[in-house]
Amino acid sequence: MTKVEFVEPDGTVRRIDGREGLTVMETATRSGIAGIEAECGGACSCATCHVVVDPDWFARVGPPGEDERELLAFARHVTPTSRLSCQIRLTGMLDGLRVTVPRSQR
Ligand code: FES
């Protein structure tokens, strides 16, 4: 199990048991995390899976790729640690990862 801590747009904190190999977006949608619509199903073409990665975790998660960066330009409340959650695949190294769903995604 790879635990992921989600902070929902209203501030609710939920700790979810994820699975290595799944993305953070898949983990969120399977658990009904608020604010992760994932309209494109993970094809990196909608930005409705935007999350802000906790700064303590960002080095392990890594920066967005070029396509992802271009899409993030259209998202609201983007920060230097913003990522599209469909582009973050869970590994053992990410056990305990904490991400926040922006308030604009209520
Ligand atoms: Fe559409 Fe992530 S689900 S960009």
Short mmCIF file of N, CA and C and ligand atoms in Angstrom, two decimals:
data_model
loop_
_atom_site.label_atom_id
_atom_site.label_comp_id
_atom_site.label_asym_id
_atom_site.label_seq_id
_atom_site.Cartn_x
_atom_site.Cartn_y
_atom_site.Cartn_z
N MET A 1 0.83 -1.21 0.00
CA MET A 1 0.00 0.00 0.00
C MET A 1 0.87 1.26 0.00
N THR A 2 0.41 2.21 -0.71
CA THR A 2 1.07 3.52 -0.73
C THR A 2 0.03 4.53 -0.28
N LYS A 3 0.21 5.08 0.88
CA LYS A 3 -0.77 6.03 1.41
C LYS A 3 -0.62 7.39 0.73
N VAL A 4 -1.76 7.99 0.44
CA VAL A 4 -1.77 9.35 -0.11
C VAL A 4 -2.71 10.18 0.76
N GLU A 5 -2.23 11.34 1.17
CA GLU A 5 -3.06 12.23 1.97
C GLU A 5 -3.57 13.34 1.06
N PHE A 6 -4.87 13.43 0.94
CA PHE A 6 -5.50 14.45 0.11
C PHE A 6 -6.12 15.52 1.02
N VAL A 7 -5.90 16.76 0.67
CA VAL A 7 -6.63 17.86 1.31
C VAL A 7 -7.66 18.32 0.29
N GLU A 8 -8.94 18.12 0.62
CA GLU A 8 -10.00 18.47 -0.32
C GLU A 8 -10.21 19.99 -0.33
N PRO A 9 -10.93 20.50 -1.34
CA PRO A 9 -11.09 21.96 -1.46
C PRO A 9 -11.67 22.64 -0.23
N ASP A 10 -12.46 21.93 0.57
CA ASP A 10 -13.03 22.55 1.79
C ASP A 10 -12.12 22.37 3.00
N GLY A 11 -10.93 21.80 2.79
CA GLY A 11 -9.97 21.65 3.89
C GLY A 11 -10.01 20.27 4.56
N THR A 12 -10.97 19.44 4.18
CA THR A 12 -11.04 18.09 4.76
C THR A 12 -9.80 17.29 4.36
N VAL A 13 -9.18 16.64 5.34
CA VAL A 13 -8.01 15.81 5.05
C VAL A 13 -8.45 14.35 5.02
N ARG A 14 -8.11 13.66 3.94
CA ARG A 14 -8.44 12.22 3.82
C ARG A 14 -7.19 11.44 3.49
N ARG A 15 -6.95 10.38 4.24
CA ARG A 15 -5.80 9.49 3.99
C ARG A 15 -6.32 8.25 3.29
N ILE A 16 -5.79 8.02 2.10
CA ILE A 16 -6.29 6.94 1.25
C ILE A 16 -5.19 5.90 1.04
N ASP A 17 -5.57 4.63 1.07
CA ASP A 17 -4.63 3.57 0.72
C ASP A 17 -4.60 3.45 -0.80
N GLY A 18 -3.48 3.84 -1.39
CA GLY A 18 -3.33 3.74 -2.83
C GLY A 18 -2.59 2.46 -3.18
N ARG A 19 -2.37 2.28 -4.46
CA ARG A 19 -1.66 1.09 -4.92
C ARG A 19 -0.57 1.49 -5.88
N GLU A 20 0.60 0.94 -5.70
CA GLU A 20 1.70 1.25 -6.63
C GLU A 20 1.25 0.91 -8.05
N GLY A 21 1.60 1.80 -8.98
CA GLY A 21 1.23 1.60 -10.37
C GLY A 21 0.02 2.42 -10.77
N LEU A 22 -0.84 2.73 -9.81
CA LEU A 22 -1.97 3.62 -10.12
C LEU A 22 -1.48 5.06 -10.07
N THR A 23 -2.21 5.94 -10.73
CA THR A 23 -1.86 7.36 -10.62
C THR A 23 -2.55 7.96 -9.40
N VAL A 24 -2.10 9.15 -9.04
CA VAL A 24 -2.75 9.87 -7.94
C VAL A 24 -4.19 10.20 -8.34
N MET A 25 -4.42 10.53 -9.61
CA MET A 25 -5.79 10.81 -10.07
C MET A 25 -6.67 9.58 -9.91
N GLU A 26 -6.18 8.41 -10.33
CA GLU A 26 -6.98 7.18 -10.20
C GLU A 26 -7.28 6.88 -8.74
N THR A 27 -6.30 7.11 -7.90
CA THR A 27 -6.49 6.90 -6.46
C THR A 27 -7.57 7.83 -5.93
N ALA A 28 -7.55 9.07 -6.39
CA ALA A 28 -8.53 10.06 -5.94
C ALA A 28 -9.94 9.73 -6.43
N THR A 29 -10.08 9.41 -7.70
CA THR A 29 -11.43 9.19 -8.24
C THR A 29 -12.03 7.91 -7.67
N ARG A 30 -11.22 6.89 -7.44
CA ARG A 30 -11.74 5.64 -6.86
C ARG A 30 -12.24 5.86 -5.43
N SER A 31 -11.73 6.89 -4.79
CA SER A 31 -12.10 7.15 -3.39
C SER A 31 -13.04 8.34 -3.26
N GLY A 32 -13.44 8.91 -4.38
CA GLY A 32 -14.40 10.01 -4.33
C GLY A 32 -13.84 11.29 -3.73
N ILE A 33 -12.57 11.54 -3.95
CA ILE A 33 -11.98 12.79 -3.46
C ILE A 33 -12.64 13.97 -4.18
N ALA A 34 -13.07 14.95 -3.42
CA ALA A 34 -13.77 16.11 -3.99
C ALA A 34 -12.82 16.93 -4.86
N GLY A 35 -13.35 17.40 -5.98
CA GLY A 35 -12.62 18.36 -6.81
C GLY A 35 -11.74 17.75 -7.88
N ILE A 36 -11.65 16.43 -7.94
CA ILE A 36 -10.86 15.78 -9.00
C ILE A 36 -11.85 15.20 -10.01
N GLU A 37 -12.11 15.97 -11.06
CA GLU A 37 -13.11 15.53 -12.04
C GLU A 37 -12.50 14.59 -13.08
N ALA A 38 -11.26 14.85 -13.47
CA ALA A 38 -10.55 13.98 -14.41
C ALA A 38 -11.37 13.74 -15.69
N GLU A 39 -11.82 14.82 -16.28
CA GLU A 39 -12.72 14.73 -17.43
C GLU A 39 -12.13 13.95 -18.61
N CYS A 40 -10.82 14.01 -18.79
CA CYS A 40 -10.23 13.33 -19.96
C CYS A 40 -9.79 11.91 -19.63
N GLY A 41 -10.00 11.49 -18.40
CA GLY A 41 -9.67 10.11 -18.03
C GLY A 41 -8.18 9.83 -17.89
N GLY A 42 -7.40 10.87 -17.80
CA GLY A 42 -5.96 10.67 -17.60
C GLY A 42 -5.12 10.86 -18.85
N ALA A 43 -5.71 11.44 -19.88
CA ALA A 43 -5.00 11.62 -21.15
C ALA A 43 -4.18 12.91 -21.20
N CYS A 44 -4.07 13.58 -20.09
CA CYS A 44 -3.30 14.83 -20.02
C CYS A 44 -3.83 15.87 -21.01
N SER A 45 -5.16 16.05 -20.99
CA SER A 45 -5.72 17.03 -21.91
C SER A 45 -6.86 17.86 -21.32
N CYS A 46 -7.03 17.85 -19.98
CA CYS A 46 -8.14 18.64 -19.43
C CYS A 46 -7.77 19.54 -18.25
N ALA A 47 -6.81 19.15 -17.45
CA ALA A 47 -6.37 19.90 -16.25
C ALA A 47 -7.39 19.90 -15.12
N THR A 48 -8.43 19.06 -15.20
CA THR A 48 -9.40 19.00 -14.09
C THR A 48 -8.96 18.03 -12.99
N CYS A 49 -7.71 17.63 -13.05
CA CYS A 49 -7.14 16.77 -12.00
C CYS A 49 -6.00 17.48 -11.29
N HIS A 50 -5.98 18.81 -11.42
CA HIS A 50 -4.91 19.63 -10.84
C HIS A 50 -4.81 19.43 -9.33
N VAL A 51 -3.59 19.24 -8.85
CA VAL A 51 -3.33 19.22 -7.40
C VAL A 51 -2.07 20.02 -7.12
N VAL A 52 -1.99 20.50 -5.90
CA VAL A 52 -0.76 21.16 -5.45
C VAL A 52 -0.03 20.17 -4.56
N VAL A 53 1.17 19.80 -4.97
CA VAL A 53 1.97 18.85 -4.21
C VAL A 53 2.60 19.57 -3.02
N ASP A 54 2.54 18.94 -1.84
CA ASP A 54 3.18 19.52 -0.67
C ASP A 54 4.65 19.79 -0.99
N PRO A 55 5.16 20.97 -0.68
CA PRO A 55 6.55 21.29 -1.05
C PRO A 55 7.57 20.27 -0.55
N ASP A 56 7.30 19.64 0.60
CA ASP A 56 8.23 18.63 1.12
C ASP A 56 8.32 17.40 0.21
N TRP A 57 7.32 17.21 -0.63
CA TRP A 57 7.27 16.03 -1.49
C TRP A 57 7.65 16.33 -2.93
N PHE A 58 7.75 17.59 -3.27
CA PHE A 58 7.87 17.94 -4.69
C PHE A 58 9.13 17.38 -5.34
N ALA A 59 10.23 17.34 -4.61
CA ALA A 59 11.47 16.83 -5.21
C ALA A 59 11.30 15.35 -5.58
N ARG A 60 10.58 14.61 -4.76
CA ARG A 60 10.37 13.18 -5.06
C ARG A 60 9.38 12.98 -6.21
N VAL A 61 8.39 13.85 -6.27
CA VAL A 61 7.39 13.74 -7.34
C VAL A 61 7.99 14.21 -8.67
N GLY A 62 8.73 15.27 -8.61
CA GLY A 62 9.38 15.80 -9.81
C GLY A 62 8.51 16.84 -10.52
N PRO A 63 9.12 17.59 -11.42
CA PRO A 63 8.40 18.66 -12.11
C PRO A 63 7.53 18.12 -13.24
N PRO A 64 6.58 18.92 -13.72
CA PRO A 64 5.72 18.49 -14.82
C PRO A 64 6.50 18.40 -16.13
N GLY A 65 6.03 17.53 -17.01
CA GLY A 65 6.58 17.47 -18.37
C GLY A 65 6.09 18.66 -19.17
N GLU A 66 6.57 18.76 -20.40
CA GLU A 66 6.24 19.94 -21.21
C GLU A 66 4.74 20.03 -21.52
N ASP A 67 4.13 18.93 -21.94
CA ASP A 67 2.68 18.94 -22.24
C ASP A 67 1.89 19.32 -21.00
N GLU A 68 2.30 18.75 -19.89
CA GLU A 68 1.60 19.02 -18.63
C GLU A 68 1.73 20.49 -18.25
N ARG A 69 2.91 21.03 -18.43
CA ARG A 69 3.15 22.43 -18.08
C ARG A 69 2.25 23.35 -18.93
N GLU A 70 2.11 23.01 -20.20
CA GLU A 70 1.26 23.82 -21.08
C GLU A 70 -0.19 23.79 -20.61
N LEU A 71 -0.66 22.62 -20.20
CA LEU A 71 -2.04 22.51 -19.71
C LEU A 71 -2.24 23.25 -18.40
N LEU A 72 -1.25 23.15 -17.54
CA LEU A 72 -1.37 23.83 -16.23
C LEU A 72 -1.55 25.33 -16.40
N ALA A 73 -1.09 25.86 -17.52
CA ALA A 73 -1.24 27.30 -17.76
C ALA A 73 -2.71 27.70 -17.81
N PHE A 74 -3.60 26.71 -18.06
CA PHE A 74 -5.03 27.01 -18.15
C PHE A 74 -5.77 26.72 -16.84
N ALA A 75 -5.07 26.15 -15.87
CA ALA A 75 -5.70 25.83 -14.58
C ALA A 75 -5.69 27.06 -13.69
N ARG A 76 -6.56 27.06 -12.68
CA ARG A 76 -6.62 28.17 -11.73
C ARG A 76 -5.82 27.82 -10.49
N HIS A 77 -5.33 28.85 -9.81
CA HIS A 77 -4.59 28.70 -8.56
C HIS A 77 -3.38 27.78 -8.71
N VAL A 78 -2.65 27.98 -9.79
CA VAL A 78 -1.43 27.20 -10.03
C VAL A 78 -0.31 27.74 -9.14
N THR A 79 0.47 26.84 -8.57
CA THR A 79 1.60 27.22 -7.72
C THR A 79 2.87 26.57 -8.28
N PRO A 80 4.02 26.91 -7.74
CA PRO A 80 5.26 26.29 -8.24
C PRO A 80 5.30 24.77 -8.05
N THR A 81 4.43 24.23 -7.18
CA THR A 81 4.44 22.77 -6.99
C THR A 81 3.17 22.12 -7.56
N SER A 82 2.49 22.82 -8.45
CA SER A 82 1.29 22.26 -9.08
C SER A 82 1.67 21.12 -10.03
N ARG A 83 0.81 20.10 -10.04
CA ARG A 83 0.95 19.00 -10.99
C ARG A 83 -0.45 18.54 -11.40
N LEU A 84 -0.49 17.83 -12.52
CA LEU A 84 -1.72 17.14 -12.90
C LEU A 84 -1.64 15.75 -12.29
N SER A 85 -2.63 15.41 -11.47
CA SER A 85 -2.51 14.17 -10.69
C SER A 85 -2.53 12.92 -11.57
N CYS A 86 -3.04 13.03 -12.80
CA CYS A 86 -3.03 11.86 -13.68
C CYS A 86 -1.63 11.56 -14.19
N GLN A 87 -0.72 12.47 -13.96
CA GLN A 87 0.66 12.29 -14.45
C GLN A 87 1.61 11.89 -13.32
N ILE A 88 1.08 11.63 -12.13
CA ILE A 88 1.90 11.18 -11.01
C ILE A 88 1.56 9.73 -10.73
N ARG A 89 2.50 8.85 -11.01
CA ARG A 89 2.26 7.42 -10.76
C ARG A 89 2.84 7.05 -9.39
N LEU A 90 2.06 6.32 -8.63
CA LEU A 90 2.50 5.96 -7.28
C LEU A 90 3.59 4.89 -7.31
N THR A 91 4.60 5.12 -6.50
CA THR A 91 5.66 4.15 -6.26
C THR A 91 5.86 4.10 -4.76
N GLY A 92 6.64 3.16 -4.31
CA GLY A 92 6.93 3.06 -2.88
C GLY A 92 7.58 4.32 -2.34
N MET A 93 8.30 5.01 -3.19
CA MET A 93 8.96 6.25 -2.76
C MET A 93 7.97 7.36 -2.42
N LEU A 94 6.73 7.19 -2.87
CA LEU A 94 5.73 8.24 -2.64
C LEU A 94 4.77 7.88 -1.50
N ASP A 95 5.13 6.86 -0.72
CA ASP A 95 4.27 6.48 0.41
C ASP A 95 4.20 7.64 1.40
N GLY A 96 2.98 8.14 1.63
CA GLY A 96 2.78 9.28 2.53
C GLY A 96 2.62 10.60 1.80
N LEU A 97 2.65 10.56 0.48
CA LEU A 97 2.50 11.77 -0.33
C LEU A 97 1.29 12.60 0.12
N ARG A 98 1.50 13.91 0.15
CA ARG A 98 0.40 14.82 0.52
C ARG A 98 0.16 15.80 -0.62
N VAL A 99 -1.08 15.88 -1.07
CA VAL A 99 -1.45 16.82 -2.13
C VAL A 99 -2.71 17.56 -1.73
N THR A 100 -2.86 18.77 -2.24
CA THR A 100 -4.03 19.60 -1.96
C THR A 100 -4.79 19.87 -3.25
N VAL A 101 -6.10 19.70 -3.20
CA VAL A 101 -6.95 20.05 -4.34
C VAL A 101 -7.32 21.53 -4.17
N PRO A 102 -7.00 22.37 -5.16
CA PRO A 102 -7.25 23.81 -5.01
C PRO A 102 -8.72 24.12 -4.72
N ARG A 103 -8.94 25.20 -3.95
CA ARG A 103 -10.31 25.62 -3.59
C ARG A 103 -11.14 25.91 -4.83
N SER A 104 -10.49 26.32 -5.91
CA SER A 104 -11.23 26.66 -7.14
C SER A 104 -11.87 25.42 -7.76
N GLN A 105 -11.52 24.22 -7.30
CA GLN A 105 -12.08 22.99 -7.87
C GLN A 105 -13.23 22.44 -7.02
N ARG A 106 -13.82 23.29 -6.21
CA ARG A 106 -14.98 22.85 -5.41
C ARG A 106 -16.11 22.40 -6.28
FE1 FES B 1 -7.35 15.16 -17.65
FE2 FES B 1 -5.47 14.70 -15.81
S1 FES B 1 -7.37 13.73 -16.03
S2 FES B 1 -5.41 16.09 -17.47
#
